[in-house]
Amino acid sequence: MEITPDTLRWLYRAMLTIRMFEERVIAEVVRGKTFGSVHTSDGQEAVPAGVCAHLRREDYIASTHRGHGHCISKGVEPRVMMAEIFGRATGSCKGKGGSMHIADFSRGMLGANGVVGASVPTACGAALTAKLRGEDRVSVAFFGDGASNQGVVHESMNLASIWKLPVIFVCENNLYAESTPVEYSTSVASIAERARGYSMPGRMVDGMDVLAVYDAAGWAVGRARAGQGPTLLECRTYRYHGHFYGDNPSLYRLKEEEEEYHRRDAIASFKRRALEQGMLPECDVVAIEREVAATIEEAVAFADASPMPSAEELLADVYVSYP
Ligand SMILES: Cc1ncc(C[n+]2csc(CCOP(=O)(O)OP(=O)(O)O)c2C)c(N)n1
Ligand SMILES: [Mg+2]
């Protein structure tokens, strides 16, 4: 698939923003600045970046408990995300959601979600809405290998298939659901194979290679926009940290496996390839690195300077009032 220098710069900026955001969130958890549990996705950056590069602002995504990368790739501002994680009134959900519930409807980001598998029916609902209204919008469901075994995921895939919904199912197979290895919990060697049960195409992709993800997602999004229905992508990837901040993954993962994925790091290998093959000049790469570092600093300063929600706000947006 053809790729422009603008898109290459966008991919690098998106992946680096996710990485630096995650690393900073961990530092802020340690400093005691955050509320609620935090699940980081560093290591997995190539998947949301490669997929969302094909999306427009009005397209939809639905996310998981590990949602920072999805939000950033869909254009949610790091400053409103950081403020949300800091529990501040300026956060995307006015400080009442925290890391696991960041949503920004103005960017088509329908929500991170603590209910494993729930992103899948949510994305299908958005796709059904677009289809019934005749709108040119597609919808992406991000979900994990563990979520792929949830009943609602299968019901949703079946409906998406019979209704030919403009939806893309993106399974981020990071090889573990909490501490359970995928081979232990899952009936197939490749989750992409499950597409056949729902008469849709499925493809397994190297989720550490952003250009491979970009290529496969371009095909899947193109099918959705052309009215050809859903597609399942299984992206093999890896989270560098524990399941949540506080989990020690060395209790259930081999050091060799962790080292292997660090060697294949999506950001470092993309940068090496882009420079070696002359896809991007070094000055562009350096400029993006500076710009992203400044964005993250500004996000933390913004969050730190923002007020806590007032007590009067406690019940706002919690209950719908009926006449
Ligand atoms: C319906 C439901 N069941 C169980 C849980 C507890 N839980 C939270 S995350 C998780 C593992 C999810 O694994 P996976 O889908 O592979 O996503 P990953 O954490 O690897 O990104 C589980 C079992 C939950 N939050 N919701
Ligand atoms: Mg997983």
XYZ file of C-alpha atoms and ligand atoms in Angstrom:
350
model
C 0.000 0.000 0.000
C 1.295 3.462 -0.983
C 2.285 5.585 1.997
C 3.040 9.306 1.954
C 5.748 11.075 4.002
C 2.945 12.847 5.879
C 1.500 9.482 6.942
C 4.959 8.190 7.926
C 5.429 11.247 10.137
C 1.924 10.789 11.577
C 2.642 7.138 12.441
C 5.917 7.977 14.164
C 4.336 10.857 16.086
C 1.366 8.726 17.199
C 3.513 5.790 18.372
C 5.972 8.034 20.185
C 3.174 10.002 21.862
C 1.693 6.754 23.187
C 5.079 5.526 24.461
C 6.010 8.787 26.178
C 2.501 9.227 27.563
C 2.537 5.727 29.070
C 6.005 6.134 30.552
C 4.970 9.441 32.077
C 1.718 8.015 33.458
C 3.717 5.328 35.267
C 6.001 8.004 36.742
C 2.945 9.969 37.869
C 1.355 6.873 39.455
C 4.562 6.455 41.465
C 4.338 10.133 42.495
C 0.791 9.517 43.748
C -0.827 11.904 41.271
C -3.385 9.513 39.798
C -6.648 7.893 40.901
C -7.890 4.417 40.054
C -6.042 1.579 38.391
C -3.870 2.118 35.327
C -3.267 -0.382 32.510
C -0.514 0.723 30.151
C -0.112 -0.399 26.546
C 3.521 0.486 25.808
C 4.895 -2.145 23.460
C 1.586 -2.285 21.559
C 1.803 1.164 19.891
C 1.951 -0.053 16.289
C -1.586 -1.460 16.438
C -3.682 1.614 17.283
C -1.399 3.873 15.212
C -1.479 1.622 12.123
C -5.268 1.214 12.323
C -6.307 4.780 13.212
C -4.111 6.245 10.451
C -6.970 5.218 8.134
C -9.758 6.767 10.200
C -11.438 10.145 9.899
C -12.549 12.243 12.821
C -16.198 11.167 12.335
C -15.338 7.437 12.368
C -15.802 5.531 15.623
C -13.609 3.418 17.851
C -14.472 1.477 21.001
C -11.680 0.583 23.370
C -10.678 -1.566 26.316
C -9.276 -1.172 29.826
C -5.890 -0.675 28.056
C -7.081 2.311 26.069
C -4.501 5.136 26.163
C -3.033 4.219 22.774
C -6.453 3.996 21.134
C -7.440 7.430 22.476
C -4.217 9.111 21.372
C -4.382 7.548 17.911
C -7.986 8.713 17.476
C -7.015 12.290 18.253
C -7.988 12.673 21.912
C -5.683 15.344 23.316
C -3.012 14.049 25.723
C -3.733 16.995 28.079
C -7.410 16.044 28.594
C -6.371 12.406 29.017
C -3.727 13.262 31.601
C -6.203 15.518 33.429
C -8.713 12.649 33.448
C -6.141 10.267 34.932
C -5.300 12.943 37.545
C -9.034 13.105 38.400
C -9.317 16.779 37.393
C -12.387 18.733 36.246
C -10.696 19.462 32.886
C -10.401 15.755 32.047
C -12.268 14.254 29.107
C -14.913 12.889 31.527
C -14.580 15.738 34.038
C -12.266 13.624 36.178
C -14.857 11.017 37.048
C -13.723 8.235 34.716
C -9.995 7.896 35.168
C -7.639 5.887 32.979
C -10.062 3.024 32.391
C -12.997 5.156 31.223
C -11.574 7.861 28.980
C -14.118 8.825 26.326
C -14.283 11.723 23.882
C -17.302 11.604 21.598
C -16.087 14.725 19.762
C -13.278 12.537 18.375
C -15.377 9.431 17.776
C -13.759 7.759 20.780
C -16.700 5.924 22.375
C -14.894 4.931 25.513
C -12.287 2.844 27.218
C -14.070 0.115 29.084
C -13.584 -2.057 32.124
C -15.948 -4.768 30.875
C -13.803 -7.214 28.918
C -15.300 -7.733 25.429
C -17.769 -4.829 25.672
C -15.957 -2.772 23.029
C -17.153 -5.231 20.397
C -20.958 -4.782 20.671
C -20.399 -1.051 21.267
C -18.511 -0.694 17.973
C -21.140 -2.795 16.201
C -23.894 -0.524 17.559
C -22.096 2.541 16.190
C -21.622 0.796 12.830
C -25.309 -0.154 12.719
C -26.272 3.468 13.463
C -24.045 4.714 10.613
C -25.498 2.138 8.243
C -29.149 2.867 9.113
C -28.576 6.606 8.763
C -26.732 6.147 5.468
C -23.615 7.860 6.851
C -20.146 7.194 5.468
C -18.609 6.189 8.788
C -16.761 3.076 9.871
C -16.287 1.695 13.348
C -13.362 -0.154 14.940
C -13.555 -2.511 17.927
C -10.248 -2.967 19.740
C -10.207 -5.993 22.047
C -7.747 -8.458 23.541
C -6.990 -12.152 23.163
C -8.803 -12.792 26.453
C -11.839 -10.823 25.263
C -11.947 -12.928 22.093
C -13.372 -15.787 24.190
C -16.297 -13.758 25.562
C -19.775 -14.778 24.360
C -20.795 -11.241 23.429
C -17.863 -11.003 21.008
C -19.190 -13.969 19.042
C -22.796 -12.738 19.047
C -21.590 -9.361 17.796
C -19.470 -10.868 15.021
C -22.428 -12.932 13.846
C -24.728 -9.891 13.665
C -22.026 -7.788 11.990
C -21.718 -10.463 9.339
C -25.419 -10.954 8.560
C -26.031 -7.176 8.584
C -22.790 -6.422 6.673
C -21.845 -3.731 9.173
C -18.981 -1.296 8.419
C -16.925 -2.556 11.338
C -13.342 -3.724 11.765
C -12.571 -6.135 14.584
C -9.001 -5.553 15.788
C -7.822 -8.190 18.235
C -4.670 -7.096 20.034
C -3.220 -10.478 20.882
C -0.552 -9.632 23.446
C -0.308 -13.333 24.387
C -1.792 -12.946 27.890
C -5.104 -12.181 29.584
C -3.940 -11.002 32.997
C -1.534 -13.901 33.735
C -3.219 -16.517 31.516
C -1.294 -17.399 28.333
C -3.326 -17.419 25.132
C -2.455 -21.062 24.304
C -4.081 -22.076 27.589
C -7.338 -20.189 27.084
C -8.021 -20.180 23.355
C -9.228 -22.985 21.074
C -7.441 -21.875 17.896
C -3.783 -21.320 17.067
C -4.669 -18.008 15.427
C -7.659 -15.893 16.532
C -7.936 -14.658 12.918
C -9.140 -18.166 12.001
C -12.375 -17.495 13.871
C -13.417 -15.114 11.067
C -14.374 -18.130 8.968
C -17.148 -19.002 11.438
C -18.755 -15.658 10.617
C -18.158 -15.666 6.823
C -15.812 -12.710 6.985
C -12.153 -12.463 6.031
C -9.558 -12.647 8.798
C -5.869 -11.932 8.736
C -3.065 -12.356 11.233
C -0.652 -9.413 11.277
C 2.696 -8.696 12.917
C 1.564 -6.125 15.464
C 5.157 -5.025 16.099
C 5.422 -3.772 12.485
C 3.430 -0.576 12.041
C 3.645 -0.718 8.251
C 2.215 -4.257 8.224
C -0.645 -3.107 10.483
C -1.167 -0.023 8.286
C -1.369 -2.222 5.214
C -3.847 -4.738 6.659
C -5.981 -2.016 8.258
C -6.136 -0.138 4.942
C -7.618 -3.240 3.352
C -10.112 -3.804 6.189
C -11.226 -0.154 6.417
C -11.543 -0.061 2.610
C -13.857 -3.085 2.720
C -16.002 -1.448 5.418
C -16.272 1.837 3.500
C -17.182 -0.035 0.308
C -20.122 -1.765 2.028
C -18.424 -5.190 1.999
C -18.953 -5.785 5.713
C -16.735 -6.701 8.632
C -13.126 -7.929 8.758
C -11.163 -9.486 11.616
C -7.522 -8.568 12.155
C -5.448 -10.356 14.754
C -2.377 -8.280 15.597
C 0.325 -10.168 17.489
C 1.827 -7.755 19.976
C 3.221 -7.479 23.515
C 2.738 -5.275 26.549
C 6.007 -4.264 28.137
C 4.613 -3.755 31.621
C 2.372 -5.835 33.853
C -1.360 -6.263 33.372
C -1.932 -3.137 35.509
C 0.439 -0.954 37.472
C 1.332 -3.160 40.430
C 1.344 -6.489 38.597
C 4.707 -8.247 38.236
C 4.753 -10.011 34.841
C 8.029 -11.800 35.525
C 5.982 -14.164 37.719
C 4.302 -15.608 34.595
C 6.394 -14.542 31.558
C 9.811 -15.749 30.497
C 12.649 -13.239 30.397
C 13.656 -14.533 26.950
C 10.176 -13.806 25.595
C 10.230 -10.267 26.997
C 13.684 -9.657 25.515
C 12.606 -10.984 22.129
C 9.742 -8.473 21.918
C 11.918 -5.605 23.141
C 14.376 -6.476 20.349
C 11.505 -6.151 17.881
C 10.270 -2.869 19.403
C 7.840 -1.227 16.963
C 9.101 2.330 17.419
C 12.838 1.629 17.275
C 12.493 -0.665 14.257
C 10.271 1.797 12.386
C 12.756 4.607 13.028
C 15.714 2.490 11.907
C 13.937 1.414 8.737
C 12.655 4.908 7.897
C 16.149 6.408 8.238
C 18.054 3.548 6.554
C 15.704 3.434 3.591
C 15.482 7.230 3.294
C 11.728 7.214 3.915
C 12.100 10.135 6.352
C 14.957 12.620 6.811
C 16.638 12.648 10.228
C 15.589 16.270 10.840
C 11.915 15.231 10.660
C 12.456 12.433 13.178
C 14.273 14.740 15.593
C 11.599 17.429 15.229
C 8.843 14.901 16.037
C 10.754 13.650 19.095
C 11.077 17.219 20.431
C 7.464 18.046 19.682
C 6.153 14.912 21.446
C 8.315 15.494 24.531
C 6.905 19.044 24.759
C 3.324 17.781 24.325
C 3.716 15.371 27.246
C 5.303 18.026 29.492
C 2.469 20.393 28.672
C -0.122 17.688 29.359
C 1.237 17.090 32.845
C 1.494 20.826 33.596
C -2.111 21.291 32.414
C -3.355 18.384 34.547
C -1.398 19.547 37.587
C -2.746 23.103 37.331
C -6.369 21.989 36.831
C -8.939 22.022 39.641
C -10.523 18.938 41.171
C -14.234 18.530 40.320
C -16.496 20.360 42.749
C -18.758 18.457 45.145
C -21.806 19.846 43.267
C -20.610 18.006 40.171
C -20.690 14.638 41.907
C -23.949 13.402 40.386
C -23.790 15.327 37.088
C -23.772 12.982 34.062
C -24.330 9.992 36.347
C -28.118 9.717 36.155
C -30.294 10.738 33.234
C -33.205 12.878 34.416
C -36.566 11.975 32.968
C -39.336 14.543 32.692
C -16.451 -9.313 31.728
C -15.147 -9.247 32.511
N -14.573 -10.389 32.933
C -13.398 -10.337 33.615
C -12.800 -9.126 33.897
C -11.464 -9.069 34.657
N -10.387 -8.762 33.681
C -9.951 -7.507 33.502
S -8.790 -7.405 32.289
C -8.838 -9.064 32.032
C -7.962 -9.707 31.000
C -8.227 -9.226 29.612
O -7.300 -9.808 28.743
P -7.238 -9.373 27.230
O -8.594 -9.309 26.651
O -6.248 -10.261 26.552
O -6.698 -7.863 27.269
P -5.257 -7.328 27.760
O -5.370 -7.053 29.226
O -4.246 -8.352 27.448
O -5.053 -6.063 26.988
C -9.771 -9.678 32.867
C -10.057 -11.121 32.880
C -13.461 -7.960 33.466
N -12.950 -6.745 33.690
N -14.618 -8.046 32.743
Mg -4.238 -9.981 26.167
